[in-house]
XYZ file of C-alpha atoms in Angstrom:
326
model
C 78.668 196.692 71.382
C 78.773 197.332 74.692
C 81.477 195.797 76.747
C 81.923 196.967 80.419
C 83.176 200.192 78.258
C 85.736 201.559 80.369
C 87.770 201.100 84.178
C 86.088 204.691 84.713
C 82.243 204.029 83.601
C 82.502 200.989 85.697
C 84.286 203.063 88.634
C 81.049 205.000 88.606
C 78.718 202.115 88.020
C 79.796 200.177 91.061
C 80.390 203.229 93.402
C 78.135 201.472 95.870
C 78.397 198.123 95.467
C 79.958 197.210 98.464
C 77.533 199.487 100.331
C 74.263 198.224 98.663
C 75.516 194.755 100.049
C 76.527 195.211 103.277
C 73.350 196.073 103.771
C 72.335 192.651 102.942
C 74.191 190.915 104.800
C 73.912 193.300 108.149
C 70.186 192.561 108.113
C 70.101 189.416 107.623
C 72.814 189.426 110.467
C 71.021 191.207 112.452
C 67.896 189.642 111.878
C 69.828 185.846 113.236
C 70.830 188.158 116.779
C 66.914 189.064 116.570
C 64.525 187.458 118.650
C 61.203 184.916 117.711
C 58.052 187.423 116.602
C 60.615 190.384 115.439
C 60.527 192.233 111.713
C 60.690 190.047 108.979
C 64.848 189.941 106.737
C 64.244 191.686 104.271
C 64.941 190.403 101.155
C 68.181 191.534 99.082
C 65.865 192.725 96.040
C 64.486 195.005 98.588
C 67.573 196.347 99.825
C 67.940 197.306 96.664
C 65.126 198.978 95.357
C 65.710 200.784 98.305
C 69.478 201.802 97.494
C 68.096 202.936 94.147
C 65.586 205.047 96.053
C 68.593 206.136 98.412
C 70.764 207.511 95.630
C 68.068 208.546 92.918
C 67.049 211.531 96.229
C 70.359 212.275 96.795
C 71.423 213.083 92.997
C 67.726 214.493 92.653
C 67.909 216.719 95.669
C 70.995 216.540 97.633
C 72.432 214.102 99.898
C 70.959 215.504 103.257
C 67.678 215.538 101.598
C 65.968 212.886 103.722
C 64.130 215.079 106.032
C 62.979 217.896 103.309
C 61.899 214.921 101.159
C 59.553 213.621 104.173
C 58.208 216.489 105.203
C 57.222 217.411 101.575
C 55.582 214.262 101.223
C 54.130 214.103 104.343
C 55.196 211.122 105.567
C 57.627 211.079 108.431
C 61.607 210.578 108.557
C 61.183 206.849 109.831
C 59.429 205.426 107.172
C 61.950 207.139 103.965
C 65.006 206.388 105.862
C 63.468 202.389 106.540
C 61.864 202.313 103.012
C 65.385 203.006 101.392
C 67.534 201.255 103.850
C 65.064 197.665 102.859
C 63.351 197.177 106.077
C 59.573 198.973 104.468
C 59.147 197.848 101.765
C 56.824 200.363 99.372
C 53.247 200.220 97.318
C 53.025 201.355 93.389
C 51.448 204.603 94.679
C 54.281 205.657 96.701
C 56.644 204.116 94.769
C 55.113 206.751 91.864
C 54.933 209.675 94.099
C 58.573 209.261 94.636
C 59.438 208.389 90.727
C 57.595 212.028 89.933
C 59.449 213.898 92.955
C 62.545 212.949 92.506
C 61.592 214.206 88.212
C 62.237 210.768 86.738
C 60.602 210.205 83.800
C 62.282 207.851 81.513
C 59.565 204.869 81.373
C 61.734 202.671 81.205
C 63.125 203.247 83.896
C 59.590 203.841 85.521
C 58.460 200.752 84.153
C 62.038 199.059 85.225
C 61.422 200.155 89.167
C 57.423 199.864 88.964
C 58.534 195.543 88.090
C 60.782 195.137 90.374
C 58.337 196.683 93.312
C 56.181 193.792 92.384
C 58.796 190.922 92.572
C 59.581 192.326 95.713
C 55.843 191.995 97.408
C 55.412 188.708 95.934
C 56.113 186.990 99.343
C 54.289 184.009 97.915
C 54.674 181.114 94.517
C 58.345 181.142 92.883
C 60.036 183.440 95.419
C 58.837 180.940 98.678
C 59.310 177.703 96.643
C 63.262 179.178 95.466
C 64.100 179.496 99.076
C 63.014 176.654 100.882
C 65.343 174.934 97.976
C 68.554 176.944 97.611
C 70.029 178.811 100.657
C 69.587 181.958 100.588
C 73.104 184.125 98.476
C 72.057 181.747 95.284
C 68.382 182.673 95.578
C 69.397 186.662 95.429
C 71.669 185.979 92.288
C 68.287 184.382 90.545
C 66.455 187.780 91.829
C 69.911 189.522 90.113
C 69.937 187.830 87.677
C 66.067 187.680 86.061
C 65.969 191.832 86.664
C 69.449 192.447 85.306
C 69.935 194.034 81.851
C 72.608 192.710 81.266
C 75.433 189.555 82.201
C 78.658 188.682 81.466
C 79.887 184.872 81.975
C 83.099 183.488 81.396
C 83.719 179.695 81.942
C 86.426 177.607 82.191
C 85.322 174.106 83.230
C 81.040 173.984 82.545
C 78.672 175.739 79.990
C 77.204 178.973 81.346
C 74.167 177.762 83.526
C 71.494 179.916 81.622
C 72.633 177.837 78.024
C 72.095 174.001 79.402
C 70.372 171.463 79.083
C 68.018 169.830 81.003
C 70.568 166.638 80.942
C 73.503 168.467 80.649
C 72.084 170.471 84.277
C 71.381 166.648 85.680
C 74.910 165.552 84.906
C 76.612 168.517 85.926
C 74.674 167.895 89.832
C 74.832 164.157 89.644
C 78.191 165.386 90.066
C 77.917 168.028 92.838
C 75.960 167.049 94.890
C 75.275 162.534 94.071
C 73.665 162.356 98.377
C 70.730 164.691 96.583
C 67.106 162.974 96.492
C 65.158 162.556 93.158
C 62.905 164.514 94.776
C 65.827 167.606 95.296
C 68.021 166.934 92.041
C 64.302 167.390 90.163
C 63.857 170.703 92.954
C 66.776 171.606 90.790
C 66.721 171.418 87.673
C 63.470 173.242 87.810
C 65.127 176.763 89.396
C 67.897 176.147 86.623
C 65.227 175.408 83.462
C 63.114 178.708 84.543
C 66.116 180.480 85.050
C 66.359 180.602 81.220
C 63.065 182.368 80.630
C 65.062 185.078 81.459
C 65.996 184.805 77.001
C 61.786 185.152 76.862
C 61.028 188.584 78.569
C 59.685 191.489 77.051
C 63.457 192.890 77.369
C 65.036 189.594 77.036
C 68.829 189.482 78.451
C 71.631 190.367 76.873
C 74.497 187.744 77.199
C 77.515 187.361 76.842
C 79.336 184.152 77.276
C 82.510 182.814 77.170
C 83.869 179.909 76.927
C 86.477 177.716 76.873
C 87.393 174.883 74.462
C 88.183 173.086 76.779
C 84.595 172.534 78.194
C 84.074 170.392 75.353
C 86.867 168.232 76.170
C 84.285 166.781 79.559
C 81.777 164.459 77.774
C 79.232 164.642 80.855
C 76.481 162.907 80.665
C 77.942 161.089 77.689
C 78.319 161.420 74.397
C 75.203 161.830 73.467
C 74.227 164.575 75.934
C 77.624 166.880 74.989
C 76.174 166.312 71.004
C 72.347 167.797 72.271
C 73.968 170.333 74.721
C 76.312 171.636 72.201
C 73.290 171.707 69.491
C 71.913 173.739 71.922
C 74.115 176.770 71.962
C 74.701 176.454 68.613
C 70.856 176.953 68.508
C 70.981 180.038 71.147
C 73.971 181.235 69.571
C 71.164 182.265 66.908
C 69.045 184.638 69.513
C 69.850 187.807 68.501
C 70.625 188.846 72.472
C 73.186 186.262 72.913
C 76.766 186.005 72.297
C 79.025 183.521 72.389
C 82.988 183.089 72.607
C 84.804 180.133 72.513
C 87.923 180.518 74.138
C 90.875 177.877 72.028
C 92.295 175.564 74.046
C 95.639 176.543 73.315
C 95.227 180.629 74.319
C 97.429 182.141 76.866
C 94.359 183.667 78.248
C 93.596 180.957 80.189
C 95.997 182.243 82.951
C 93.041 185.168 83.487
C 90.373 182.263 83.351
C 91.186 180.746 86.544
C 87.462 180.322 87.792
C 83.757 180.814 86.356
C 82.799 184.084 86.743
C 80.218 186.389 86.442
C 79.375 190.711 86.016
C 75.384 191.845 86.383
C 74.689 195.042 84.975
C 71.137 196.681 85.721
C 69.075 199.516 83.600
C 69.006 201.711 86.311
C 72.559 203.979 85.939
C 71.832 204.528 90.480
C 72.469 200.227 90.913
C 76.119 198.992 91.290
C 76.498 196.361 88.430
C 77.650 192.866 91.079
C 80.217 190.720 90.518
C 78.894 186.764 91.501
C 81.789 183.627 92.328
C 79.610 180.024 92.725
C 81.955 177.889 94.659
C 81.054 174.394 95.293
C 80.706 175.183 98.739
C 79.741 178.719 98.790
C 78.122 181.919 97.171
C 79.625 184.899 96.839
C 78.749 188.279 96.154
C 82.188 190.623 95.314
C 81.527 194.305 96.696
C 84.750 196.487 96.308
C 85.347 198.087 93.422
C 88.372 197.649 93.250
C 87.280 193.634 92.636
C 84.298 194.619 90.384
C 86.974 197.000 88.151
C 89.854 194.243 87.957
C 86.505 191.785 87.054
C 85.219 194.052 84.205
C 89.322 193.715 82.484
C 89.285 190.294 82.250
C 86.219 190.153 80.720
C 87.411 192.643 78.573
C 90.946 191.104 77.829
C 88.492 187.449 77.545
C 85.441 189.467 74.995
C 88.710 190.723 73.273
C 90.726 188.068 72.431
C 88.282 185.051 71.906
C 87.179 184.633 68.587
C 84.117 185.875 67.523
C 81.316 184.889 64.861
C 82.420 181.954 62.640
C 85.406 180.479 64.202
C 83.707 179.919 67.548
C 80.518 178.584 65.882
C 83.251 176.358 63.562
C 84.301 175.554 67.242
C 81.435 174.007 68.500
C 80.221 172.019 65.409
C 83.140 170.576 65.264
C 82.928 168.835 68.730
C 78.905 168.694 68.261
C 79.644 166.312 64.792
C 82.740 164.689 66.801
C 80.180 162.902 69.863
C 77.472 162.845 67.452
C 80.451 159.817 66.209
C 80.431 158.469 69.632
């Protein structure tokens, strides 16, 4: 079982997290200052892909190899630089050329990066609709979640978003954003449901969820909604890539579980782990190595202490039967 195995490995994985998230922020800040008609703002996924290609080049050829690689490929130095900073997209043929040049033979890594490139260039449909409904940072998170290979989620108040039923999510939204119109609520619920597609991919997301027992005492939507939600948790717990642990209400580690958090891990080692915090009014990505390490340590402690398997299932079943009785 892989759970953010060690501080040193996590440190390696997040060594450039501040760089990639800083690049995203700088790109957006620069775009806000730009005149109308200036170049389009790069998406977070495009910046992430550029960051991976930059680190890949550094590992294969050395950090000062931008000019050498550009000359070898017959590209301008500016072209490769724009790709690596996210200001230019990259064609499939150019990406294949770079992967070949850097000696990347791993088929899974190549397939992942080609898929990220495809999603980066899809500037219509789902991506555009998403950004018209929610703020940019949350849209970035949904994209990262879609690309992640593993996700570590600790929840002190609510059922994790990826495991929520439609009715439970609607009850949460009614309390969180009561001002929304019916059409706005439905649009957000559609996003929530579409996100669960990560479990149906050919390479399903590996999900690790730690939920406080107190979550089950919050009767959102009423007894019927809660019973159905708990039944859904039991169903999801049977998925081979879904791991659910319930932290008993009496456990002292609730002092660590002060707020919900998510750690995202990606398929290639050039892409750093990211910590995601979703609050009432804003979404944040943590970029400092020390911050990501701290959340990694917190999750490992929770994972080690929260009951596995049968004990957690029994707690879920106990509350489901309680709500079934009304």
